[in-house]
Structure formats: C-alpha cells, structure tokens
C-alpha cells in the first residue's frame, strides 16, 4: 500500500476552507495570512464601461454596478478629477467622448479590453452630441463581443488572480495518492498530474474556489471549453452550493490526443452526482453557479468504469472556458436626460447594436441608475425606451 500524504490533505482542505478549524490552525502554525475561500465571480465576468462616470448619474450607476457584483471601468475626461472616495476596485480611464480626430483615439484597446457592455451617463440637461454617439457606436461595434458568449476564464491572458482561483482536489481527500495541479504557461492553462489507483484511489481534479457572488448563467445554454487533451475521458462539474461536499452536476467528454477541440456542455445534459452516485430530484439552478471543477477519474457514474481511463501521467491544455448560447441583451445603454429624439433612435437602429435608452426626464437619479444597471442583463430591454 502506498503511503498517504497527510500534508497534501491538509493543504487541500486549507486552500478551500473545507474544514474551517483545520484551516485556521494551519494558518496559525505557518504564520499565513487570512485566505478567502471565495474568488470574484457572479456578474463580475467581463467589465462594464461607464462613460461619464463623474456625472451625478454616472457616480450612481458606478455604485449600483459595484453593489450588484459587476467589474466597473469608469471613463472620464480628466483623470485628475478622479474622486477621492470611490467603491473598491473601480478602474478609471480617460475618454474624450467628443473626440473628432480620425479614428477616435479615445476608445483604445486598453480602454475597451474585456468590456462587454457600455452605459452612457451624460450630464443632466445635456443631450448626447452626434460626434459622441458616433464614437460610442463605433467603439461598441469594434470591440464588444457579438457571439452571445460570456467568457468565464481566458487563459490566453493569464493573471495572478486567475492562477489563485484554481486548486487541486485529488483522491488524497479519501486516502489515495494521485496528484495534480493547474499551471499557467504561454497563453494556456495545463491541468496535469499522475493518477494512481493505489489505496482505492483513482481520480485527480482541479476546482475553483467558490465564486462570490455566484454566477448567474440563466441566459445561457451551457458551458464551452476550448481544450487539447491526451485521448482520455474527462469530466466537468458545476456546483450550486458553497459547501465542500454537496451535489455536483457532471458531464463526461472525450478528448483526441494532441488535437484542439471545442467541447460544448449543455446544461440540460448535466448529471447530478453526490459522492460518485447519481441522485434524483436535483434540478440544476443556473442562476447560482458557485464553482467549476475538471476531473480525470477511473469511474464514470454509479461505479461504472471510465472506458478511456489509463492510470499514470495525464495532461490537458485549456485555452478558455465560456458560457455559450446566450440571449441577446443590451450592449449599449444610453441614459437620456432630455426627451428622446427620433434622430437618436434612428442612429441606434441603424448601428445594428443591441441597445436600450433610459429616459431620465421625470425619474429620480437613483431610480434611473437602477433601471440602467438592470437593463444590461435583460433580453426584453433590447431596443426599448425605459423609464417613460
């Protein structure tokens, strides 16, 4: 019998805060700082660009977005006017909305990186100028995603936070000796390791810390992975509970050795699993996805064997993980402090963008901000004038 590694077991439960007392003791013994068992998630996937972030309504929109769990980038004309007190993690960039130079140099790659929606907040009593509208629509057409996908993990642009999101959950948690991990290199993530069937083990996996807030993927049809495998059959798990040992929703997929593949995982095909056994009466709640997990296991479900499993070394490369099949929602939301003109509507319709207009003529600023923020997740808001 192979020797069980108690140290790796403690590392695992500490990393995921699976047993809080154990995690606290381990931090005390090692002098480690407090570690959160959660990672940024929820609606905080992609960034919302707030143009006019220093206007009265713009500041309210920024606050409402942060409160709702979004990542926010606030575009202002003068960075020296950045307020001293702003919600945590709000990023400020310079944009001259009325820039009439050829090519509109304000909306740069840096300003638009990772942006998925734009909310425009003019000063009270000031209609949006024609040049400003042209610049906005051109930036939206050039940069915003058009494939109804929501990128959850882009491993082609690795960050320290991205690396820290994933941790190993191997059969060491039940006495096994398999060992794996996730590492980032050269624009990909590599899930690799060594699976052993000794000590009644036989699985290796990597799992995200719990998303906070949870991911709401109810507007999407499933999860898409772009991967290059080694010919074995892997699983992906989605979880809707924050607790360590809960129901997971699993899907098995085969890889072709050394070939990049797009794997689509329909939510409707996920199998509810608890401790390797299928369960009934456990529908998937796609409004509350708390974590993701990738696994190589000798078992399928209910003790059936994985027909493509081989113990030993394994490796699968991952370029991205996305939600696919999304409903169309407003990409460009314009708060209009004036009675909405026919010219504004005509220009937006001609742009082919998914848009909505929030009329701010007779509503309190806080209500306007709430309507604008809510609209970016509502398919029924596309092409509508809201708040009138």
Tab-separated table of C-alpha atoms in Angstrom:
chain	number	residue	atom	x	y	z
A	1	UNK	CA	0.000	0.000	0.000
A	2	UNK	CA	1.347	3.431	-0.979
A	3	UNK	CA	1.942	5.974	1.771
A	4	UNK	CA	-0.825	8.556	2.200
A	5	UNK	CA	0.332	12.189	2.290
A	6	UNK	CA	-1.383	13.899	5.218
A	7	UNK	CA	0.320	17.166	4.362
A	8	UNK	CA	-1.352	17.373	0.949
A	9	UNK	CA	-4.684	16.551	2.546
A	10	UNK	CA	-4.254	19.488	4.942
A	11	UNK	CA	-3.187	21.757	2.078
A	12	UNK	CA	-6.354	20.875	0.167
A	13	UNK	CA	-8.833	21.441	2.985
A	14	UNK	CA	-6.994	24.617	3.979
A	15	UNK	CA	-6.994	26.044	0.448
A	16	UNK	CA	-10.739	25.580	0.069
A	17	UNK	CA	-11.615	26.282	3.735
A	18	UNK	CA	-13.327	22.869	3.708
A	19	UNK	CA	-12.789	22.430	7.449
A	20	UNK	CA	-12.534	25.961	8.910
A	21	UNK	CA	-10.929	24.885	12.200
A	22	UNK	CA	-8.196	22.961	10.368
A	23	UNK	CA	-7.590	25.918	8.058
A	24	UNK	CA	-7.329	28.356	10.962
A	25	UNK	CA	-4.891	26.140	12.861
A	26	UNK	CA	-2.739	25.615	9.779
A	27	UNK	CA	-2.545	29.376	9.130
A	28	UNK	CA	-1.592	29.944	12.768
A	29	UNK	CA	1.152	27.307	12.622
A	30	UNK	CA	2.590	28.608	9.353
A	31	UNK	CA	2.101	32.296	10.045
A	32	UNK	CA	-0.065	32.568	6.918
A	33	UNK	CA	-2.410	35.476	6.328
A	34	UNK	CA	-6.146	35.021	6.266
A	35	UNK	CA	-7.198	33.474	2.984
A	36	UNK	CA	-10.580	33.838	1.419
A	37	UNK	CA	-12.234	30.638	0.201
A	38	UNK	CA	-14.034	32.621	-2.490
A	39	UNK	CA	-12.997	34.257	-5.746
A	40	UNK	CA	-14.505	37.080	-7.774
A	41	UNK	CA	-17.379	35.656	-9.783
A	42	UNK	CA	-21.055	36.239	-10.263
A	43	UNK	CA	-21.829	39.020	-12.618
A	44	UNK	CA	-18.228	40.102	-12.243
A	45	UNK	CA	-17.305	38.462	-15.548
A	46	UNK	CA	-16.279	40.980	-18.165
A	47	UNK	CA	-16.295	44.693	-17.427
A	48	UNK	CA	-18.984	47.344	-17.696
A	49	UNK	CA	-17.687	50.628	-19.121
A	50	UNK	CA	-19.449	53.633	-17.618
A	51	UNK	CA	-18.919	56.629	-19.885
A	52	UNK	CA	-19.415	59.851	-17.955
A	53	UNK	CA	-18.502	58.249	-14.671
A	54	UNK	CA	-18.047	61.618	-12.942
A	55	UNK	CA	-21.529	62.950	-13.697
A	56	UNK	CA	-24.104	62.746	-10.925
A	57	UNK	CA	-25.938	59.894	-12.580
A	58	UNK	CA	-22.643	58.272	-13.598
A	59	UNK	CA	-21.487	58.011	-9.994
A	60	UNK	CA	-24.806	56.452	-9.006
A	61	UNK	CA	-24.528	53.942	-11.864
A	62	UNK	CA	-20.989	53.016	-10.772
A	63	UNK	CA	-22.158	52.474	-7.191
A	64	UNK	CA	-25.125	50.372	-8.311
A	65	UNK	CA	-22.962	48.226	-10.592
A	66	UNK	CA	-20.446	47.538	-7.822
A	67	UNK	CA	-23.281	46.723	-5.418
A	68	UNK	CA	-24.655	44.266	-7.984
A	69	UNK	CA	-21.318	42.465	-8.339
A	70	UNK	CA	-20.028	43.835	-11.651
A	71	UNK	CA	-16.470	44.825	-12.515
A	72	UNK	CA	-16.535	48.515	-13.436
A	73	UNK	CA	-14.338	50.716	-15.588
A	74	UNK	CA	-15.300	54.391	-15.377
A	75	UNK	CA	-14.418	56.601	-18.355
A	76	UNK	CA	-13.876	60.292	-17.550
A	77	UNK	CA	-12.442	63.204	-19.489
A	78	UNK	CA	-9.877	64.267	-16.876
A	79	UNK	CA	-8.134	61.693	-14.695
A	80	UNK	CA	-7.018	64.419	-12.298
A	81	UNK	CA	-10.699	64.722	-11.316
A	82	UNK	CA	-10.910	61.142	-10.050
A	83	UNK	CA	-12.855	61.294	-6.772
A	84	UNK	CA	-11.046	60.511	-3.531
A	85	UNK	CA	-13.772	58.159	-2.342
A	86	UNK	CA	-14.919	55.504	-4.822
A	87	UNK	CA	-16.142	51.922	-4.441
A	88	UNK	CA	-13.378	49.334	-4.218
A	89	UNK	CA	-11.800	48.065	-7.444
A	90	UNK	CA	-13.351	50.685	-9.744
A	91	UNK	CA	-10.891	51.421	-12.538
A	92	UNK	CA	-10.686	54.888	-14.133
A	93	UNK	CA	-9.631	55.560	-17.725
A	94	UNK	CA	-9.507	58.710	-19.818
A	95	UNK	CA	-12.015	59.064	-22.663
A	96	UNK	CA	-12.775	62.244	-24.567
A	97	UNK	CA	-16.267	61.399	-25.747
A	98	UNK	CA	-16.483	64.234	-28.283
A	99	UNK	CA	-13.083	63.424	-29.799
A	100	UNK	CA	-13.435	64.176	-33.519
A	101	UNK	CA	-9.955	63.036	-34.568
A	102	UNK	CA	-9.660	60.463	-37.324
A	103	UNK	CA	-10.008	57.019	-35.847
A	104	UNK	CA	-11.220	58.338	-32.480
A	105	UNK	CA	-8.147	57.745	-30.344
A	106	UNK	CA	-10.064	57.826	-27.050
A	107	UNK	CA	-11.536	54.328	-27.303
A	108	UNK	CA	-8.256	52.432	-27.324
A	109	UNK	CA	-7.558	48.721	-26.907
A	110	UNK	CA	-6.663	49.491	-23.300
A	111	UNK	CA	-9.951	51.291	-22.608
A	112	UNK	CA	-12.070	48.582	-24.234
A	113	UNK	CA	-10.234	45.465	-23.027
A	114	UNK	CA	-12.676	42.891	-21.579
A	115	UNK	CA	-15.648	45.298	-21.855
A	116	UNK	CA	-18.958	43.583	-22.558
A	117	UNK	CA	-21.430	46.465	-22.093
A	118	UNK	CA	-21.335	50.276	-22.121
A	119	UNK	CA	-23.562	52.569	-20.069
A	120	UNK	CA	-23.505	56.227	-21.130
A	121	UNK	CA	-24.247	58.885	-18.487
A	122	UNK	CA	-24.368	62.466	-19.837
A	123	UNK	CA	-24.519	65.456	-17.528
A	124	UNK	CA	-28.034	66.496	-16.518
A	125	UNK	CA	-29.665	68.696	-19.153
A	126	UNK	CA	-27.113	67.831	-21.855
A	127	UNK	CA	-28.140	65.716	-24.828
A	128	UNK	CA	-25.603	63.339	-26.351
A	129	UNK	CA	-23.769	65.064	-29.200
A	130	UNK	CA	-23.729	63.478	-32.647
A	131	UNK	CA	-19.920	63.061	-32.581
A	132	UNK	CA	-20.105	61.386	-29.186
A	133	UNK	CA	-22.778	58.967	-30.391
A	134	UNK	CA	-20.733	58.129	-33.488
A	135	UNK	CA	-17.675	57.428	-31.333
A	136	UNK	CA	-19.664	55.235	-28.959
A	137	UNK	CA	-21.314	53.148	-31.642
A	138	UNK	CA	-18.028	52.667	-33.492
A	139	UNK	CA	-16.291	51.534	-30.291
A	140	UNK	CA	-19.140	49.164	-29.463
A	141	UNK	CA	-19.173	47.648	-32.957
A	142	UNK	CA	-15.373	47.275	-32.958
A	143	UNK	CA	-14.813	45.839	-29.504
A	144	UNK	CA	-17.897	44.344	-27.893
A	145	UNK	CA	-18.499	40.579	-28.224
A	146	UNK	CA	-21.033	39.548	-30.835
A	147	UNK	CA	-21.176	35.745	-30.458
A	148	UNK	CA	-23.561	35.571	-27.491
A	149	UNK	CA	-20.824	34.041	-25.354
A	150	UNK	CA	-19.687	35.036	-21.882
A	151	UNK	CA	-16.022	34.334	-21.241
A	152	UNK	CA	-15.544	32.937	-17.752
A	153	UNK	CA	-11.844	32.067	-17.916
A	154	UNK	CA	-9.494	33.395	-20.573
A	155	UNK	CA	-6.244	31.531	-20.052
A	156	UNK	CA	-4.655	33.243	-23.047
A	157	UNK	CA	-4.277	36.333	-20.796
A	158	UNK	CA	-3.089	34.788	-17.517
A	159	UNK	CA	-3.061	36.755	-14.264
A	160	UNK	CA	-2.017	36.033	-10.690
A	161	UNK	CA	-5.664	36.095	-9.632
A	162	UNK	CA	-6.518	33.563	-12.321
A	163	UNK	CA	-3.832	31.196	-11.082
A	164	UNK	CA	-5.031	31.568	-7.487
A	165	UNK	CA	-8.620	30.705	-8.430
A	166	UNK	CA	-7.927	27.011	-9.082
A	167	UNK	CA	-6.716	24.404	-6.613
A	168	UNK	CA	-6.191	20.638	-6.656
A	169	UNK	CA	-8.782	18.237	-5.208
A	170	UNK	CA	-7.272	14.769	-5.652
A	171	UNK	CA	-8.106	11.393	-4.157
A	172	UNK	CA	-5.801	12.283	-1.265
A	173	UNK	CA	-9.014	13.545	0.380
A	174	UNK	CA	-10.138	9.896	0.670
A	175	UNK	CA	-6.786	8.201	1.278
A	176	UNK	CA	-5.449	7.998	-2.298
A	177	UNK	CA	-2.081	9.102	-3.646
A	178	UNK	CA	-2.952	10.698	-7.013
A	179	UNK	CA	-1.518	14.180	-7.504
A	180	UNK	CA	-2.374	17.006	-9.913
A	181	UNK	CA	-2.473	20.746	-10.358
A	182	UNK	CA	-3.215	23.631	-12.693
A	183	UNK	CA	-0.445	25.852	-14.007
A	184	UNK	CA	-0.455	28.731	-16.481
A	185	UNK	CA	2.079	28.952	-19.271
A	186	UNK	CA	2.372	30.556	-22.706
A	187	UNK	CA	-1.273	31.560	-23.009
A	188	UNK	CA	-2.847	28.302	-21.803
A	189	UNK	CA	-3.726	26.516	-18.579
A	190	UNK	CA	-2.377	22.992	-18.122
A	191	UNK	CA	-4.259	20.546	-15.913
A	192	UNK	CA	-1.829	17.677	-15.418
A	193	UNK	CA	-0.572	15.155	-12.921
A	194	UNK	CA	-0.353	11.483	-12.092
A	195	UNK	CA	-3.417	9.344	-11.327
A	196	UNK	CA	-2.856	6.247	-9.222
A	197	UNK	CA	-5.368	3.525	-8.354
A	198	UNK	CA	-3.444	2.567	-5.212
A	199	UNK	CA	-5.179	2.881	-1.819
A	200	UNK	CA	-8.537	2.511	-3.635
A	201	UNK	CA	-7.988	5.867	-5.299
A	202	UNK	CA	-8.197	6.824	-8.946
A	203	UNK	CA	-9.081	10.464	-9.528
A	204	UNK	CA	-7.406	13.844	-9.847
A	205	UNK	CA	-9.101	17.181	-10.279
A	206	UNK	CA	-8.820	20.946	-10.069
A	207	UNK	CA	-11.626	23.094	-8.700
A	208	UNK	CA	-12.281	26.798	-8.397
A	209	UNK	CA	-12.811	28.482	-5.105
A	210	UNK	CA	-16.423	29.500	-4.618
A	211	UNK	CA	-17.490	32.444	-6.764
A	212	UNK	CA	-18.676	35.440	-4.790
A	213	UNK	CA	-21.255	36.363	-5.835
A	214	UNK	CA	-22.316	33.187	-7.625
A	215	UNK	CA	-22.514	33.097	-11.428
A	216	UNK	CA	-25.924	33.712	-12.953
A	217	UNK	CA	-25.878	31.825	-16.268
A	218	UNK	CA	-29.628	31.543	-16.723
A	219	UNK	CA	-29.443	33.414	-20.052
A	220	UNK	CA	-27.083	30.781	-21.495
A	221	UNK	CA	-27.444	27.223	-22.788
A	222	UNK	CA	-24.262	25.647	-21.458
A	223	UNK	CA	-20.505	25.738	-20.904
A	224	UNK	CA	-17.937	25.661	-23.711
A	225	UNK	CA	-14.307	24.587	-23.333
A	226	UNK	CA	-11.543	25.015	-25.884
A	227	UNK	CA	-9.030	22.311	-24.993
A	228	UNK	CA	-6.295	19.991	-26.215
A	229	UNK	CA	-6.292	16.638	-24.452
A	230	UNK	CA	-4.432	13.349	-24.375
A	231	UNK	CA	-7.141	10.985	-25.617
A	232	UNK	CA	-8.719	10.264	-22.236
A	233	UNK	CA	-12.244	10.946	-20.991
A	234	UNK	CA	-12.585	13.834	-18.540
A	235	UNK	CA	-15.440	15.354	-16.554
A	236	UNK	CA	-16.547	18.856	-15.792
A	237	UNK	CA	-18.600	19.596	-12.675
A	238	UNK	CA	-20.736	22.630	-11.891
A	239	UNK	CA	-21.815	23.240	-8.310
A	240	UNK	CA	-24.667	25.340	-6.975
A	241	UNK	CA	-23.796	25.004	-3.301
A	242	UNK	CA	-20.940	26.697	-1.490
A	243	UNK	CA	-20.384	23.789	0.877
A	244	UNK	CA	-17.464	21.472	0.261
A	245	UNK	CA	-19.321	18.167	-0.048
A	246	UNK	CA	-22.520	18.835	-1.971
A	247	UNK	CA	-24.200	17.805	-5.183
A	248	UNK	CA	-22.154	18.338	-8.338
A	249	UNK	CA	-23.569	18.438	-11.869
A	250	UNK	CA	-21.303	16.382	-14.124
A	251	UNK	CA	-20.690	15.892	-17.829
A	252	UNK	CA	-18.151	13.494	-19.359
A	253	UNK	CA	-16.310	14.338	-22.566
A	254	UNK	CA	-13.713	12.568	-24.681
A	255	UNK	CA	-10.554	14.179	-25.968
A	256	UNK	CA	-8.439	13.436	-29.028
A	257	UNK	CA	-4.728	13.254	-28.308
A	258	UNK	CA	-2.850	16.433	-29.281
A	259	UNK	CA	-5.841	17.988	-31.049
A	260	UNK	CA	-7.552	21.252	-30.105
A	261	UNK	CA	-11.287	20.766	-29.658
A	262	UNK	CA	-14.348	22.813	-28.789
A	263	UNK	CA	-16.408	20.952	-26.204
A	264	UNK	CA	-19.955	22.171	-25.569
A	265	UNK	CA	-21.615	21.079	-22.336
A	266	UNK	CA	-25.383	21.697	-22.455
A	267	UNK	CA	-26.867	22.479	-19.058
A	268	UNK	CA	-29.688	20.075	-19.920
A	269	UNK	CA	-27.235	17.154	-20.163
A	270	UNK	CA	-25.537	17.608	-16.786
A	271	UNK	CA	-25.971	14.674	-14.378
A	272	UNK	CA	-26.484	15.408	-10.653
A	273	UNK	CA	-23.905	13.483	-8.619
A	274	UNK	CA	-23.310	13.114	-4.884
A	275	UNK	CA	-20.238	11.150	-3.771
A	276	UNK	CA	-19.949	9.429	-7.181
A	277	UNK	CA	-23.620	8.368	-7.217
A	278	UNK	CA	-26.374	9.854	-9.351
A	279	UNK	CA	-29.209	11.484	-7.472
A	280	UNK	CA	-32.762	12.330	-8.483
A	281	UNK	CA	-34.907	15.393	-7.882
A	282	UNK	CA	-31.924	17.757	-8.005
A	283	UNK	CA	-32.540	20.179	-10.893
A	284	UNK	CA	-29.678	22.488	-11.822
A	285	UNK	CA	-30.164	26.098	-10.751
A	286	UNK	CA	-28.275	28.034	-13.430
A	287	UNK	CA	-28.849	31.300	-11.572
A	288	UNK	CA	-26.443	30.201	-8.858
A	289	UNK	CA	-23.266	28.552	-10.147
A	290	UNK	CA	-20.834	28.530	-7.223
A	291	UNK	CA	-17.809	26.669	-8.622
A	292	UNK	CA	-16.390	24.650	-11.522
A	293	UNK	CA	-14.268	21.509	-11.432
A	294	UNK	CA	-12.322	19.470	-14.012
A	295	UNK	CA	-11.572	15.814	-13.270
A	296	UNK	CA	-9.914	12.675	-14.591
A	297	UNK	CA	-11.356	9.586	-12.893
A	298	UNK	CA	-11.303	5.831	-13.363
A	299	UNK	CA	-15.056	5.877	-12.707
A	300	UNK	CA	-17.982	7.243	-14.645
A	301	UNK	CA	-21.145	7.256	-12.522
A	302	UNK	CA	-22.539	4.755	-10.022
A	303	UNK	CA	-19.252	2.775	-10.005
A	304	UNK	CA	-19.249	2.213	-13.772
A	305	UNK	CA	-15.704	2.338	-15.158
A	306	UNK	CA	-14.395	5.082	-17.432
A	307	UNK	CA	-13.690	3.161	-20.680
A	308	UNK	CA	-10.937	5.578	-21.749
A	309	UNK	CA	-9.099	5.843	-18.438
A	310	UNK	CA	-5.422	4.935	-18.121
A	311	UNK	CA	-3.602	5.366	-14.797
A	312	UNK	CA	-0.366	7.313	-14.789
A	313	UNK	CA	0.631	10.655	-16.218
A	314	UNK	CA	-2.009	12.819	-17.904
A	315	UNK	CA	-2.252	16.323	-19.311
A	316	UNK	CA	-4.935	18.517	-20.848
A	317	UNK	CA	-4.431	22.083	-22.072
A	318	UNK	CA	-7.213	24.657	-21.747
A	319	UNK	CA	-7.371	27.954	-23.630
A	320	UNK	CA	-10.757	29.175	-22.429
A	321	UNK	CA	-13.954	28.333	-20.590
A	322	UNK	CA	-17.103	30.230	-21.585
A	323	UNK	CA	-20.869	30.179	-21.296
A	324	UNK	CA	-22.415	29.789	-24.751
A	325	UNK	CA	-25.812	30.302	-26.361
A	326	UNK	CA	-26.591	33.494	-24.522
A	327	UNK	CA	-29.689	35.558	-25.086
A	328	UNK	CA	-29.110	38.955	-26.668
A	329	UNK	CA	-29.008	41.719	-24.039
A	330	UNK	CA	-28.302	45.456	-24.411
A	331	UNK	CA	-24.661	46.144	-25.199
A	332	UNK	CA	-25.096	49.902	-25.267
A	333	UNK	CA	-27.313	51.615	-22.684
A	334	UNK	CA	-27.776	55.358	-23.083
A	335	UNK	CA	-29.230	57.422	-20.264
A	336	UNK	CA	-31.005	60.318	-21.950
A	337	UNK	CA	-31.569	63.394	-19.755
A	338	UNK	CA	-33.660	65.005	-22.489
A	339	UNK	CA	-36.841	63.895	-24.293
A	340	UNK	CA	-35.532	61.175	-26.605
A	341	UNK	CA	-35.219	62.359	-30.185
A	342	UNK	CA	-36.152	60.413	-33.286
A	343	UNK	CA	-32.611	61.009	-34.616
A	344	UNK	CA	-31.050	59.201	-31.627
A	345	UNK	CA	-33.352	56.211	-32.077
A	346	UNK	CA	-32.750	56.102	-35.830
A	347	UNK	CA	-28.945	56.148	-35.404
A	348	UNK	CA	-29.032	53.370	-32.840
A	349	UNK	CA	-31.299	51.252	-35.005
A	350	UNK	CA	-29.026	51.775	-37.992
A	351	UNK	CA	-25.973	50.673	-35.996
A	352	UNK	CA	-27.254	47.072	-35.610
A	353	UNK	CA	-26.202	47.177	-31.947
A	354	UNK	CA	-28.379	45.782	-29.192
A	355	UNK	CA	-29.254	48.896	-27.221
A	356	UNK	CA	-31.665	50.409	-24.746
A	357	UNK	CA	-32.423	54.013	-23.775
A	358	UNK	CA	-33.262	55.078	-20.233
A	359	UNK	CA	-35.238	58.321	-20.157
A	360	UNK	CA	-34.205	60.396	-17.169
A	361	UNK	CA	-36.519	63.338	-17.658
A	362	UNK	CA	-39.002	62.653	-14.867
A	363	UNK	CA	-37.312	59.998	-12.713
A	364	UNK	CA	-35.154	60.344	-9.614
A	365	UNK	CA	-31.437	59.791	-10.381
A	366	UNK	CA	-31.223	56.710	-8.146
A	367	UNK	CA	-34.149	55.097	-9.984
A	368	UNK	CA	-32.522	55.888	-13.343
A	369	UNK	CA	-29.289	54.201	-12.215
A	370	UNK	CA	-31.163	51.110	-11.053
A	371	UNK	CA	-33.046	50.804	-14.350
A	372	UNK	CA	-29.856	51.212	-16.385
A	373	UNK	CA	-27.952	48.565	-14.414
A	374	UNK	CA	-30.848	46.127	-14.505
A	375	UNK	CA	-31.279	46.529	-18.257
A	376	UNK	CA	-27.846	45.115	-19.184
A	377	UNK	CA	-28.969	41.628	-18.107
A	378	UNK	CA	-32.479	41.691	-19.585
A	379	UNK	CA	-33.121	40.487	-23.153
A	380	UNK	CA	-36.540	42.177	-23.092
A	381	UNK	CA	-34.833	45.567	-22.698
A	382	UNK	CA	-33.243	45.409	-26.168
A	383	UNK	CA	-34.481	48.205	-28.423
A	384	UNK	CA	-36.673	49.697	-25.680
A	385	UNK	CA	-37.025	53.186	-24.213
A	386	UNK	CA	-37.188	52.559	-20.479
A	387	UNK	CA	-38.426	54.787	-17.671
A	388	UNK	CA	-41.049	56.752	-19.521
